[in-house]
Structure formats: structure tokens, C-alpha cells
């Protein structure tokens, strides 16, 4: 399980911007001027791919915190000895992606998913970032590390109109709660109460994709049995 913290349905036949930094030769001189492909506000939920020692790209959920007024770099936090954390240390980079398919979030947050290419088909936008660990602390038995993320290259793939669905956001929040169930710093009963609430929201407000995503989250984490 990862603890980092409906598809648009449009034609995604143009794959020219889905390389995600496959060229590791060092890039062009103007790469340092790259920007985030979306506006960051507060903590933006994303999916990150990082290259593992098996030459496959691990997929995980990652919350990206917008830069403070006095800073220019976004940050992210890893909890525990996750694949993302190890790959950040090993490679010093990753590909942050912004998606709107709840099933992608669930697969990233609660399953082990590996891909041969860094950019997912469901990504609406992506950005390759360099990563530096700027803080590390122990919270109970969990190592918490804060990472500075610096854009190197980015692309916007999908610019269609997006609608608001409470079920989608409930799924995203549920992945965060589920990923913290075994983290000693969090109260398990409180997390189970949140998941119960999110389940009700998905049932009332979600569509087929949201319900499918939530059922997979429930099956992978077994949180309902822990509640009962």
C-alpha cells in the first residue's frame, strides 16, 4: 500500500507529449525555466511515477503542496519506507501527473502498480521534477520526509471541461484515509469513521467510475472488516 499521498472520455490519440522524460541525457539549457502545467493551490492531489531498480515505473499517490509566498519550490511528503521515497533517493526525480479518473487514484494509492512508461494514459497533464530531501523526522515508528520538487519539463495533454462530482473527491479523500490505517501517528477509529462517510458520499453522488474505484479500494484495504 502506498501512503504518499470518471475519465474525461475524450480522444487521447495524440501521444506526442507522453514521453515523460524518457531522454535522460541531461536535457536542454532552458529546462530550469520549466513551470508547473497546472495551478497549485494548497495541497493538490496527484499521481507520481518513479523509476525503480527493476527499470519499471512505480505508480503512487502524492500530495503536492504549493510554494509558500517566500519560496519558489513546491514540496511533497513521503510517509514510511515507500517505493516513492526509495526511488526519489535513488533517482532524484519523478513524473508528477494530474488525473481525473478515480480508478487511477485508487490503483496508485492502495495497490502496487508498475508501468513500462512514465506517463499514464489517464494523465491530463504531467511534469518531470527533480527531487531533493529537505527535511526528515521520526513520528512514532514512521519516517516522514519532506521533498522539494523542481519542474524540469512538462506538458498539458487534455484541456476539456471538467465537472464537479462529490463522489470523485470522496474517493480521493478515502485513498488518503485508507493509506494511513497502519500509520501509528493516526487514530484508526477516526479513519474508519471517515471511510464510512466517504462510502455514503460515493454511493449518493458518485457515478459508475467512482463506485468501481471505491469498491476496489475497499477490497484492497479490507477496511470494512476492521470497522465491523
Coordinates of C-alpha atoms in Angstrom, one line a residue:
X1 CA 0.0 0.0 0.0
X2 CA 1.2 3.5 -0.8
X3 CA 0.9 6.2 1.8
X4 CA 2.4 9.2 0.0
X5 CA -0.4 10.9 -0.6
X6 CA -14.6 9.4 -14.4
X7 CA -12.2 9.8 -17.0
X8 CA -12.8 12.6 -19.5
X9 CA -13.8 10.2 -22.2
X10 CA -12.2 12.4 -24.9
X11 CA -10.0 11.1 -27.8
X12 CA -6.4 10.8 -26.4
X13 CA -4.9 9.6 -29.7
X14 CA -2.2 12.3 -29.6
X15 CA 0.6 10.7 -27.6
X16 CA 3.4 13.1 -28.6
X17 CA 3.5 14.7 -25.2
X18 CA 3.6 11.4 -23.2
X19 CA 7.3 10.7 -23.2
X20 CA 7.7 11.9 -19.6
X21 CA 11.4 12.5 -19.7
X22 CA 12.5 9.2 -21.3
X23 CA 15.6 11.1 -22.5
X24 CA 17.9 11.2 -19.5
X25 CA 20.9 12.7 -21.3
X26 CA 20.7 15.9 -19.3
X27 CA 18.1 18.0 -21.2
X28 CA 18.4 21.4 -22.7
X29 CA 19.8 24.5 -21.1
X30 CA 16.3 26.0 -20.6
X31 CA 14.9 23.1 -18.7
X32 CA 15.4 25.0 -15.4
X33 CA 12.8 27.5 -16.7
X34 CA 10.1 24.8 -16.8
X35 CA 6.9 25.6 -14.9
X36 CA 4.1 23.5 -13.4
X37 CA 1.5 22.7 -16.0
X38 CA -1.4 23.4 -13.6
X39 CA -2.0 26.0 -10.9
X40 CA -1.1 24.6 -7.5
X41 CA -3.2 25.7 -4.6
X42 CA -2.9 24.3 -1.0
X43 CA -2.2 20.6 -1.5
X44 CA -3.0 19.3 -4.9
X45 CA -3.6 15.5 -5.2
X46 CA -1.6 13.9 -7.9
X47 CA -0.1 10.6 -9.1
X48 CA 3.6 10.2 -9.3
X49 CA 5.7 7.7 -11.2
X50 CA 9.3 6.9 -10.1
X51 CA 11.8 4.6 -11.8
X52 CA 12.6 1.6 -9.7
X53 CA 15.7 -0.7 -9.7
X54 CA 13.8 -3.1 -12.0
X55 CA 13.5 -0.4 -14.7
X56 CA 9.7 -0.2 -14.2
X57 CA 7.9 3.0 -13.1
X58 CA 6.1 2.6 -9.8
X59 CA 2.8 4.5 -9.6
X60 CA 1.8 6.1 -6.3
X61 CA -0.4 8.8 -4.9
X62 CA 1.3 12.1 -3.9
X63 CA 0.1 15.3 -2.4
X64 CA 1.9 18.4 -3.9
X65 CA 1.9 21.4 -1.6
X66 CA 2.0 24.8 -3.4
X67 CA 5.1 27.0 -2.8
X68 CA 4.8 29.4 0.1
X69 CA 4.9 33.1 -0.7
X70 CA 8.6 33.3 0.3
X71 CA 9.6 30.2 -1.7
X72 CA 9.6 29.1 -5.3
X73 CA 9.5 25.3 -5.0
X74 CA 6.6 23.0 -4.4
X75 CA 7.0 20.3 -1.8
X76 CA 5.7 16.8 -1.1
X77 CA 5.9 14.4 1.9
X78 CA 6.5 10.7 2.0
X79 CA 5.5 8.6 4.9
X80 CA 7.5 5.5 5.7
X81 CA 9.8 3.4 3.6
X82 CA 7.8 3.5 0.4
X83 CA 8.9 2.8 -3.1
X84 CA 8.4 6.5 -4.0
X85 CA 10.7 7.5 -1.2
X86 CA 13.4 5.0 -2.1
X87 CA 13.2 5.9 -5.8
X88 CA 13.4 9.6 -5.0
X89 CA 16.6 9.0 -3.1
X90 CA 17.9 6.6 -5.9
X91 CA 17.0 8.7 -9.0
X92 CA 16.5 12.2 -7.7
X93 CA 13.4 12.7 -9.8
X94 CA 9.9 11.6 -10.7
X95 CA 7.0 12.4 -13.0
X96 CA 4.0 14.1 -11.3
X97 CA 0.7 13.6 -13.1
X98 CA -2.7 15.2 -12.8
X99 CA -5.6 12.8 -13.4
X100 CA -9.4 12.9 -13.1
X101 CA -10.1 9.2 -13.2
X102 CA -10.8 8.0 -9.6
X103 CA -9.8 4.5 -10.5
X104 CA -6.3 5.8 -11.3
X105 CA -6.1 7.3 -7.8
X106 CA -7.2 4.1 -6.1
X107 CA -4.8 1.9 -8.0
X108 CA -2.0 4.4 -7.2
X109 CA -2.8 4.7 -3.5
X110 CA -3.7 1.1 -2.4
X111 CA -2.1 -1.3 -5.0
X112 CA 1.4 -2.0 -6.3
X113 CA 1.3 -0.8 -9.9
X114 CA 4.3 -0.7 -12.2
X115 CA 4.4 0.5 -15.8
X116 CA 6.9 0.4 -18.6
X117 CA 6.4 4.1 -19.4
X118 CA 6.5 7.1 -17.0
X119 CA 3.3 8.9 -18.2
X120 CA -0.1 7.2 -17.7
X121 CA -2.7 7.2 -20.4
X122 CA -5.1 8.9 -18.0
X123 CA -2.9 11.9 -17.3
X124 CA -4.4 15.3 -18.3
X125 CA -1.0 16.9 -17.6
X126 CA 2.4 15.9 -16.4
X127 CA 5.6 17.4 -15.1
X128 CA 9.0 15.8 -14.6
X129 CA 10.5 17.1 -11.4
X130 CA 13.9 16.9 -9.7
X131 CA 13.6 16.0 -6.0
X132 CA 15.7 16.9 -3.0
X133 CA 15.0 15.7 0.6
X134 CA 15.0 18.9 2.7
X135 CA 13.7 17.5 6.0
X136 CA 13.4 14.2 7.8
X137 CA 11.9 13.3 11.1
X138 CA 10.6 10.3 13.0
X139 CA 6.9 10.3 14.1
X140 CA 6.5 7.2 16.2
X141 CA 7.8 4.4 14.1
X142 CA 7.3 6.2 10.8
X143 CA 10.0 8.2 8.9
X144 CA 8.5 11.3 7.5
X145 CA 10.5 13.1 4.8
X146 CA 9.7 16.4 3.0
X147 CA 10.9 16.8 -0.6
X148 CA 11.4 19.9 -2.7
X149 CA 10.1 19.4 -6.2
X150 CA 11.6 21.4 -9.1
X151 CA 10.0 21.2 -12.6
X152 CA 12.2 20.2 -15.4
X153 CA 9.8 19.6 -18.3
X154 CA 6.0 19.5 -18.5
X155 CA 3.1 19.1 -20.9
X156 CA -0.7 19.6 -20.9
X157 CA -2.4 16.8 -22.7
X158 CA -6.1 17.4 -22.0
X159 CA -7.9 20.8 -21.8
X160 CA -11.5 19.7 -21.9
X161 CA -14.2 21.0 -19.5
X162 CA -14.2 19.3 -16.1
X163 CA -17.3 18.9 -13.9
X164 CA -17.6 18.7 -10.1
X165 CA -18.7 15.4 -8.6
X166 CA -18.6 15.0 -4.8
X167 CA -18.2 11.3 -5.3
X168 CA -14.9 11.8 -7.0
X169 CA -13.5 13.9 -4.2
X170 CA -14.8 11.4 -1.7
X171 CA -12.8 8.7 -3.4
X172 CA -9.6 10.8 -3.3
X173 CA -10.1 11.6 0.4
X174 CA -10.8 7.9 1.0
X175 CA -7.4 6.9 -0.5
X176 CA -5.7 9.2 1.9
X177 CA -7.6 7.8 4.9
X178 CA -7.0 4.2 3.8
X179 CA -3.3 4.7 3.3
X180 CA -3.0 5.9 6.9
X181 CA -4.7 3.0 8.6
X182 CA -1.5 1.3 9.6
X183 CA 0.4 4.5 10.5
X184 CA 0.8 4.7 14.2
X185 CA 0.5 8.5 14.2
X186 CA -3.2 8.3 13.2
X187 CA -6.2 7.2 15.1
X188 CA -7.6 4.1 13.4
X189 CA -11.2 4.5 14.6
X190 CA -11.3 8.1 13.3
X191 CA -10.1 6.9 9.9
X192 CA -12.7 4.2 9.7
X193 CA -15.4 6.7 10.5
X194 CA -14.1 8.9 7.7
X195 CA -14.2 5.9 5.3
X196 CA -17.8 5.1 6.3
X197 CA -18.8 8.7 5.5
X198 CA -16.9 8.7 2.2
X199 CA -18.6 5.4 1.2
X200 CA -22.0 7.0 1.8
X201 CA -21.0 10.1 -0.3
X202 CA -19.8 7.9 -3.2
X203 CA -23.0 5.9 -3.1
X204 CA -25.2 9.0 -3.2
X205 CA -23.2 11.3 -5.5
X206 CA -20.8 9.2 -7.5
X207 CA -21.1 7.6 -10.9
X208 CA -20.1 4.2 -12.1
X209 CA -16.4 5.0 -12.1
X210 CA -16.4 6.4 -8.6
X211 CA -18.3 3.3 -7.3
X212 CA -16.0 1.0 -9.1
X213 CA -13.0 2.8 -7.7
X214 CA -14.3 2.7 -4.1
X215 CA -15.1 -1.0 -4.3
X216 CA -11.6 -1.7 -5.4
X217 CA -10.2 0.5 -2.5
X218 CA -12.4 -1.5 -0.1
X219 CA -11.3 -4.9 -1.4
X220 CA -7.6 -4.0 -1.4
X221 CA -7.6 -2.5 2.1
X222 CA -10.2 -4.6 3.9
X223 CA -11.3 -1.5 5.9
X224 CA -14.9 -2.7 6.3
X225 CA -13.8 -5.8 8.2
X226 CA -11.8 -3.7 10.6
X227 CA -14.8 -1.5 11.2
X228 CA -17.1 -4.4 11.9

